mmCIF file of C-alpha atoms in Angstrom:
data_model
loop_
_atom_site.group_PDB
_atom_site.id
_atom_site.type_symbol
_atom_site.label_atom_id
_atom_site.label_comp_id
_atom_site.label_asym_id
_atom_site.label_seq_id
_atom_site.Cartn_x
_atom_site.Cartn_y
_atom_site.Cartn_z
ATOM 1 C CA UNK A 1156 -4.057 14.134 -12.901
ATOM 2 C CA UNK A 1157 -2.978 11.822 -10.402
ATOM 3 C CA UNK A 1158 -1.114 8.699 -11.312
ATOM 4 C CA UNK A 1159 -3.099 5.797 -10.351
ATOM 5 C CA UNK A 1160 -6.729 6.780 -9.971
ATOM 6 C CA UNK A 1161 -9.957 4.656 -8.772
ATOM 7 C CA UNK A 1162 -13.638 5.537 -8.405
ATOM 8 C CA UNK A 1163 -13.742 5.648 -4.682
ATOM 9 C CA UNK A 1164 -17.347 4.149 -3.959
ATOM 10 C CA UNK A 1165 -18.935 3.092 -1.869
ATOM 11 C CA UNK A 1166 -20.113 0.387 -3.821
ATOM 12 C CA UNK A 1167 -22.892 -1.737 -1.954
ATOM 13 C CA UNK A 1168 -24.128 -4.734 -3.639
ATOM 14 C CA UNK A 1169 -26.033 -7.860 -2.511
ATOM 15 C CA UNK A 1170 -24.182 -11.601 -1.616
ATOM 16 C CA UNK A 1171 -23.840 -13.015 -5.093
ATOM 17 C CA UNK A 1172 -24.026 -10.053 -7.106
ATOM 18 C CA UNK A 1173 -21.120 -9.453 -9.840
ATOM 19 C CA UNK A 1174 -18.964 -6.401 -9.035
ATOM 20 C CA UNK A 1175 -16.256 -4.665 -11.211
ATOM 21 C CA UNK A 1176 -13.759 -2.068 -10.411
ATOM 22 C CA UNK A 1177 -11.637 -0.125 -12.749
ATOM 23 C CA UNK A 1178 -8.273 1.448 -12.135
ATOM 24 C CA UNK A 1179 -6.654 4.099 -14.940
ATOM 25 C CA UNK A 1180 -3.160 4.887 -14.881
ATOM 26 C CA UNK A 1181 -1.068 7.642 -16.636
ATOM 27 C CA UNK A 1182 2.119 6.251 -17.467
ATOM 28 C CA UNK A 1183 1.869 4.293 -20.591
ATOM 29 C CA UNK A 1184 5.789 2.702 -19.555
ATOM 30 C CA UNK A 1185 4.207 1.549 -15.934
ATOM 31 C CA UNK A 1186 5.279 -2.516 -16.740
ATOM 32 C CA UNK A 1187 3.467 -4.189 -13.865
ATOM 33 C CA UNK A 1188 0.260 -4.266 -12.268
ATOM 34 C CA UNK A 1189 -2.159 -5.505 -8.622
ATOM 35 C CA UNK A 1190 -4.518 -5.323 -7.303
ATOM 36 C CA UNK A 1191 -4.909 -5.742 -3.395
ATOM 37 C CA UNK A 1192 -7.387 -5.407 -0.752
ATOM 38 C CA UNK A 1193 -7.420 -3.698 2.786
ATOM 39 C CA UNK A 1194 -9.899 -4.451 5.426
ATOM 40 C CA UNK A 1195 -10.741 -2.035 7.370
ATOM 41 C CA UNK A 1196 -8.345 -0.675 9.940
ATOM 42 C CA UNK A 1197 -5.837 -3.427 8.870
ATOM 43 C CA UNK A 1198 -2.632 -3.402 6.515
ATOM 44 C CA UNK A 1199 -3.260 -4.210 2.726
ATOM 45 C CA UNK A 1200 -2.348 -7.762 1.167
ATOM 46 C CA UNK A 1201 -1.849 -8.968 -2.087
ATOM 47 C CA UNK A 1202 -5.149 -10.039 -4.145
ATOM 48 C CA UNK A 1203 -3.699 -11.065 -7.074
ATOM 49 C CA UNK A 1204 -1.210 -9.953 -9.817
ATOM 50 C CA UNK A 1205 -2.264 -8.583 -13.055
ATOM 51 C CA UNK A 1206 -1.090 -9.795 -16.420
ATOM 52 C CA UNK A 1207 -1.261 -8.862 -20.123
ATOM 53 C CA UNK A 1208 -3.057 -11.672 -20.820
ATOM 54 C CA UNK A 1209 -5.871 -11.423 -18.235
ATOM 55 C CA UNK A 1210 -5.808 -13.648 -15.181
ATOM 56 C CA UNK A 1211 -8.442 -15.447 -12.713
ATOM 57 C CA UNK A 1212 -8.037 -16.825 -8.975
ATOM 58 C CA UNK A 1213 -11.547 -18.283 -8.006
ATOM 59 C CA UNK A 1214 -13.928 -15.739 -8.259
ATOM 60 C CA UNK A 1215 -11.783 -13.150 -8.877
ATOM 61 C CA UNK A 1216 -11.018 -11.869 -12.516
ATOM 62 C CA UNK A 1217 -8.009 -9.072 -13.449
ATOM 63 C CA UNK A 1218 -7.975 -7.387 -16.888
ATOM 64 C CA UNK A 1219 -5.251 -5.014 -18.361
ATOM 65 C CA UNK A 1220 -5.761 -3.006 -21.078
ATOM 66 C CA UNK A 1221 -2.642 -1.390 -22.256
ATOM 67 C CA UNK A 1222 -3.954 0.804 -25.260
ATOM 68 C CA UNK A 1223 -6.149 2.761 -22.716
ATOM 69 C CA UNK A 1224 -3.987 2.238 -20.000
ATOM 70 C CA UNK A 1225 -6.487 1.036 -17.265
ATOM 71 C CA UNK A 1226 -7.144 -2.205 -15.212
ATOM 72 C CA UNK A 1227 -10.241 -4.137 -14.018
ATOM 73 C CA UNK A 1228 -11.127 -5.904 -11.004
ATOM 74 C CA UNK A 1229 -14.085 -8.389 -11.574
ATOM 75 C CA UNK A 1230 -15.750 -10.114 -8.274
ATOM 76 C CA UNK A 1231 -18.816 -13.293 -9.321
ATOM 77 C CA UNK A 1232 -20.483 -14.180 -6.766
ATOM 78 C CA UNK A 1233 -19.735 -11.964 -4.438
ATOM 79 C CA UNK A 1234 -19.955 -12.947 -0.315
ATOM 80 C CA UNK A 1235 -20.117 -11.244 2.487
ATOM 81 C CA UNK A 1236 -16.703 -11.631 3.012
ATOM 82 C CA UNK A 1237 -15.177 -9.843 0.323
ATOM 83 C CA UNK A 1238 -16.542 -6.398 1.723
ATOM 84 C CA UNK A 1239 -12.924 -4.478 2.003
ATOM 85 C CA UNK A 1240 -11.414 -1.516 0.051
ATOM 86 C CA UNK A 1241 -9.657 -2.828 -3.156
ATOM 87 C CA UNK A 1242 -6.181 -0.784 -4.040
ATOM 88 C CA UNK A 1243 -4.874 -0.531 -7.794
ATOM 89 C CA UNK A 1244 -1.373 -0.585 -7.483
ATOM 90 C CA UNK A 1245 1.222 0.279 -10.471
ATOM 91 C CA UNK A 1246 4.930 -0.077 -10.963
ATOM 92 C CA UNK A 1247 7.247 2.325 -12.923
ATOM 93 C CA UNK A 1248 10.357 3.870 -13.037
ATOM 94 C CA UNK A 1249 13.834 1.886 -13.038
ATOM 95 C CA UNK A 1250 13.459 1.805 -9.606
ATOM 96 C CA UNK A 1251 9.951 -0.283 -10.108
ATOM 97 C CA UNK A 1252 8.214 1.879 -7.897
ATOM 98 C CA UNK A 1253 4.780 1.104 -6.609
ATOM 99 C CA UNK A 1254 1.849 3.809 -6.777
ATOM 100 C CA UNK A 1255 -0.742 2.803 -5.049
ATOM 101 C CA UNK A 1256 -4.549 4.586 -6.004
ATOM 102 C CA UNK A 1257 -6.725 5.632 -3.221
ATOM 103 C CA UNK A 1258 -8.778 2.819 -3.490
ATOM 104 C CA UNK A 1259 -12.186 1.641 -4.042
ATOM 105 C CA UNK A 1260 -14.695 0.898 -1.081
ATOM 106 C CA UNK A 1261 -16.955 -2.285 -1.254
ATOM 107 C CA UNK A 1262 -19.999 -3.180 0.899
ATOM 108 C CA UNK A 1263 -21.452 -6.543 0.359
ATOM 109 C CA UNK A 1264 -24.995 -6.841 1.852
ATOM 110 C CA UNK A 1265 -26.714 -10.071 2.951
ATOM 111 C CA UNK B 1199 4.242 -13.649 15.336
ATOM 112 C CA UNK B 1200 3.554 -11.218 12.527
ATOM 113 C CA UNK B 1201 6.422 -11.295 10.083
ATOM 114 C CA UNK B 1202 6.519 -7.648 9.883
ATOM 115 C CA UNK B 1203 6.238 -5.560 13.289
ATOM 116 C CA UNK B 1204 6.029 -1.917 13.724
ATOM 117 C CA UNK B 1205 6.098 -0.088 17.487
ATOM 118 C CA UNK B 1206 4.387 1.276 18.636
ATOM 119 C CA UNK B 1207 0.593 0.369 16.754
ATOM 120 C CA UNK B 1208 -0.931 4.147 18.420
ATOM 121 C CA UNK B 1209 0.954 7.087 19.279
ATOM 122 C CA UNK B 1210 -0.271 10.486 20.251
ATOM 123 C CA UNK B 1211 2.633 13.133 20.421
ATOM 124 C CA UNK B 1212 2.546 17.064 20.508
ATOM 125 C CA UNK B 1213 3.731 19.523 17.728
ATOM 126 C CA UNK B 1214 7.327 19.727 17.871
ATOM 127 C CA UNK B 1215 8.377 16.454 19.546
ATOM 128 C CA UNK B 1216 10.531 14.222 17.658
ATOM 129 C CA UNK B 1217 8.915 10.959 17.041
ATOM 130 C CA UNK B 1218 10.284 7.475 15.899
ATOM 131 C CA UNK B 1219 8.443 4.651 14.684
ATOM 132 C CA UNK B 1220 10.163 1.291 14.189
ATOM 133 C CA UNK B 1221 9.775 -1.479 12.023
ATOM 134 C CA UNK B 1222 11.533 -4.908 11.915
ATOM 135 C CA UNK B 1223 10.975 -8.272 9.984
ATOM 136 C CA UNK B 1224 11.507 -11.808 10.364
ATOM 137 C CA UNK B 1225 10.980 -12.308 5.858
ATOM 138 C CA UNK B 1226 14.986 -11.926 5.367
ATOM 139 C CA UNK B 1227 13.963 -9.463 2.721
ATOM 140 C CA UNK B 1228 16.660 -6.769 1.354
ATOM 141 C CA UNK B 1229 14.114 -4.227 0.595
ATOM 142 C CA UNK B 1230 12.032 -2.446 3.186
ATOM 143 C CA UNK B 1231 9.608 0.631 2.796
ATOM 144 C CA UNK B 1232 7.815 3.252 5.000
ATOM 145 C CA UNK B 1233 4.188 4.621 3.656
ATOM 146 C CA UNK B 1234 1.810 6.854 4.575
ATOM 147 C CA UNK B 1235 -1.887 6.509 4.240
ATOM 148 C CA UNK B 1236 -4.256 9.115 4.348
ATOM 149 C CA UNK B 1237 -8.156 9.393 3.841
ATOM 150 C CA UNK B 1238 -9.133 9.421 -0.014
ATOM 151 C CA UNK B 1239 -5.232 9.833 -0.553
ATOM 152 C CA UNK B 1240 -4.125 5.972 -1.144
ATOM 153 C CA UNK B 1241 -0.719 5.014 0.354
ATOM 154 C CA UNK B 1242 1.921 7.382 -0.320
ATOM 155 C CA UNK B 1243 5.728 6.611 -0.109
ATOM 156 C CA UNK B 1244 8.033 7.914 1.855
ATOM 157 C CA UNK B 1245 10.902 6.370 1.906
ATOM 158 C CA UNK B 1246 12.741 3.025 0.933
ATOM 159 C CA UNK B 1247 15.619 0.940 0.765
ATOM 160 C CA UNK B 1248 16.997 -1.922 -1.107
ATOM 161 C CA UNK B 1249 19.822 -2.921 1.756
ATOM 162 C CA UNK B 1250 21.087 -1.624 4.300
ATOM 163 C CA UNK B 1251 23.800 0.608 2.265
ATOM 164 C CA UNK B 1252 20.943 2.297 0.324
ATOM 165 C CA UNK B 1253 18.350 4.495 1.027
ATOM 166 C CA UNK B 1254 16.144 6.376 -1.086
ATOM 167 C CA UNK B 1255 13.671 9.522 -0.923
ATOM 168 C CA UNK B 1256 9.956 8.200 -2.000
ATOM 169 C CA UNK B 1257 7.377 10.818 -2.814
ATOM 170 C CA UNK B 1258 6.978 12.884 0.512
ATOM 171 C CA UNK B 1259 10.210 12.518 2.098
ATOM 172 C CA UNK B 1260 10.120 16.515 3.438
ATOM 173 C CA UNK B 1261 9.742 15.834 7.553
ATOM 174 C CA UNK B 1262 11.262 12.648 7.946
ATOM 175 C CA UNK B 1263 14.432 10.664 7.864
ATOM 176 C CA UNK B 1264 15.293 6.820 7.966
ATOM 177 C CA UNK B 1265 17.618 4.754 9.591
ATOM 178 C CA UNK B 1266 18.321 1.564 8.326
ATOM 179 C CA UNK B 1267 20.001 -0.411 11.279
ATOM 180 C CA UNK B 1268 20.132 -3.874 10.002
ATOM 181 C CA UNK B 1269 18.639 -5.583 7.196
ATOM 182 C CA UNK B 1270 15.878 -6.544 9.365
ATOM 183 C CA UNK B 1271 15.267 -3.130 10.806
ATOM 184 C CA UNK B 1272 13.817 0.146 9.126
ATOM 185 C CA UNK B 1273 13.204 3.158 11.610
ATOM 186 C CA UNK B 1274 10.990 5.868 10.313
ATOM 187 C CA UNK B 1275 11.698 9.196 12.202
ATOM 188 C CA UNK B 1276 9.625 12.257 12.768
ATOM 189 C CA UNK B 1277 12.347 15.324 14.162
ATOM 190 C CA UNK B 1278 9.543 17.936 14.912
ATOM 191 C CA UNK B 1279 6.423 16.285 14.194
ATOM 192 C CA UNK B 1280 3.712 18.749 12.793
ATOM 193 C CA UNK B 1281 0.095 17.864 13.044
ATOM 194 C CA UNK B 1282 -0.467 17.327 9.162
ATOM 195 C CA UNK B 1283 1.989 14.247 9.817
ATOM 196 C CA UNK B 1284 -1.163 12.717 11.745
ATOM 197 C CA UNK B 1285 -2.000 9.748 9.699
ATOM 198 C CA UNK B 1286 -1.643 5.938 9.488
ATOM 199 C CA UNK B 1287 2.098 4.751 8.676
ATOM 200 C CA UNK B 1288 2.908 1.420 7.264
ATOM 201 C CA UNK B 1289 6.158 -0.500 7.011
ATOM 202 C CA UNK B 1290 6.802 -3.653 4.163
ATOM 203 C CA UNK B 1291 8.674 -5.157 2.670
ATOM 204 C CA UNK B 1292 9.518 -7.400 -0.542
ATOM 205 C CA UNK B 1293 11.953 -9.917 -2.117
ATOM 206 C CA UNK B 1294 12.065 -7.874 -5.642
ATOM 207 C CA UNK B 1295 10.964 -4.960 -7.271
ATOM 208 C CA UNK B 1296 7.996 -6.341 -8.400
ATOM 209 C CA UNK B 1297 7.274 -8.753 -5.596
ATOM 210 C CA UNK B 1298 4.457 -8.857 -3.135
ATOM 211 C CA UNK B 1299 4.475 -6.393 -0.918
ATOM 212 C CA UNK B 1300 4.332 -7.694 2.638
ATOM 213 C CA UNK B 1301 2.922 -4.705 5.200
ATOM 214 C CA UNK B 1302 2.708 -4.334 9.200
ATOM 215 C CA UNK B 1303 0.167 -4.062 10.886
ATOM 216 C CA UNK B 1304 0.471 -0.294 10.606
ATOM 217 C CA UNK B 1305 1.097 2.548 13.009
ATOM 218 C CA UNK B 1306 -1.555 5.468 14.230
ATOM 219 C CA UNK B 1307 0.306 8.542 14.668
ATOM 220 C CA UNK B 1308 -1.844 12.038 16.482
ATOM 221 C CA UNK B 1309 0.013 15.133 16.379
ATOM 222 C CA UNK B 1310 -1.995 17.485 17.913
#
């Protein structure tokens, strides 16, 4: 079982459509969470941190959910600009390290 | 200027050549990491280092080596590149172990 994993996609929705991605993880002691985003052919950034109690930037809406050990990636409103591949990264380990999952691709349509 | 830069952004090298792709960074930031990405795999790491007295072994360190010249400067190396090495490599680095990440613009390595 790997130790990050994400349904891959394609997703393909229309502009303004509500999108969610979920991430499972199998450490239970993994202690932090992200989510970021990768265009296509470009280096991933930072979308947004993800904390215990549930967090929102704009449109953008990251759950945890410790007890079954998975994360969520909600997207109202969705534009044409948000099409990218979204990566669920986890940190674990005294050394904090960072697993990133394979990622999941999204395709908003006009 | 990007505040990460790796050279070179393509390469395209033969089986058994010895390959090194650099990375440097303008962020002041102790801790610097080389990844791999590969289709449906995610990013994988390969190594990192949290100054320039310590360096670490990431998941798929078998191939490669570091060299970490400088605080700003992180050199991945390749000494007989193998064509299953061919993938997109990525350098970053953070303030703290659970800081952003801050990536290059990646390089394209071929081994054919």
């Amino acid at each position: 079982r790997k130790e990050v994993e994400q349904d891959p996609g394609p997703f393909n929705v229309p502009e303004g459509a509500t999108v969610a991605f979920n991430c499972t993880y199998s450490n239970s002691a993994s202690q932090s969470f992200f989510w970021y985003r990768q265009d296509c052919r470009k280096e991933p950034k930072l979308l947004m941190s993800v904390y215990s109690s549930g967090n929102e930037d704009g449109r953008f809406t990251a759950q945890l959910n410790r007890a079954s050990q998975y994360i969520s990636l909600l997207i109202r409103d969705s534009k044409l600009s948000d099409s990218a591949t979204y990566l669920c990264v986890v940190s674990s380990g005294s050394a904090r390290q960072l697993t990133f999952g394979s990622g999941t691709q999204l395709t908003v349509l006009p | 200027d990007a505040d990460v830069t790796q050279t070179p952004r393509n390469r395209i090298t033969k089986t058994g050549k010895r390959i090194m792709l650099e990375c440097s960074q303008t962020k002041g930031h102790d801790r610097m990491y080389w990844y791999r990405q590969d289709p449906g795999l995610g990013l994988r790491l390969i190594y990192y280092s949290f100054d320039v007295k310590d360096i670490n072994k990431g998941e798929i360190s078998d191939g490669y080596s570091v060299s970490r010249q400088a605080q700003a400067k992180f050199s991945l190396s390749l000494e007989s590149a193998i064509p299953n090495q061919t993938a997109l490599y990525f350098c970053a680095t953070s303030e703290s172990p659970t800081g952003e990440l801050f990536f290059g613009e990646g390089s394209r390595l071929t081994v054919l």
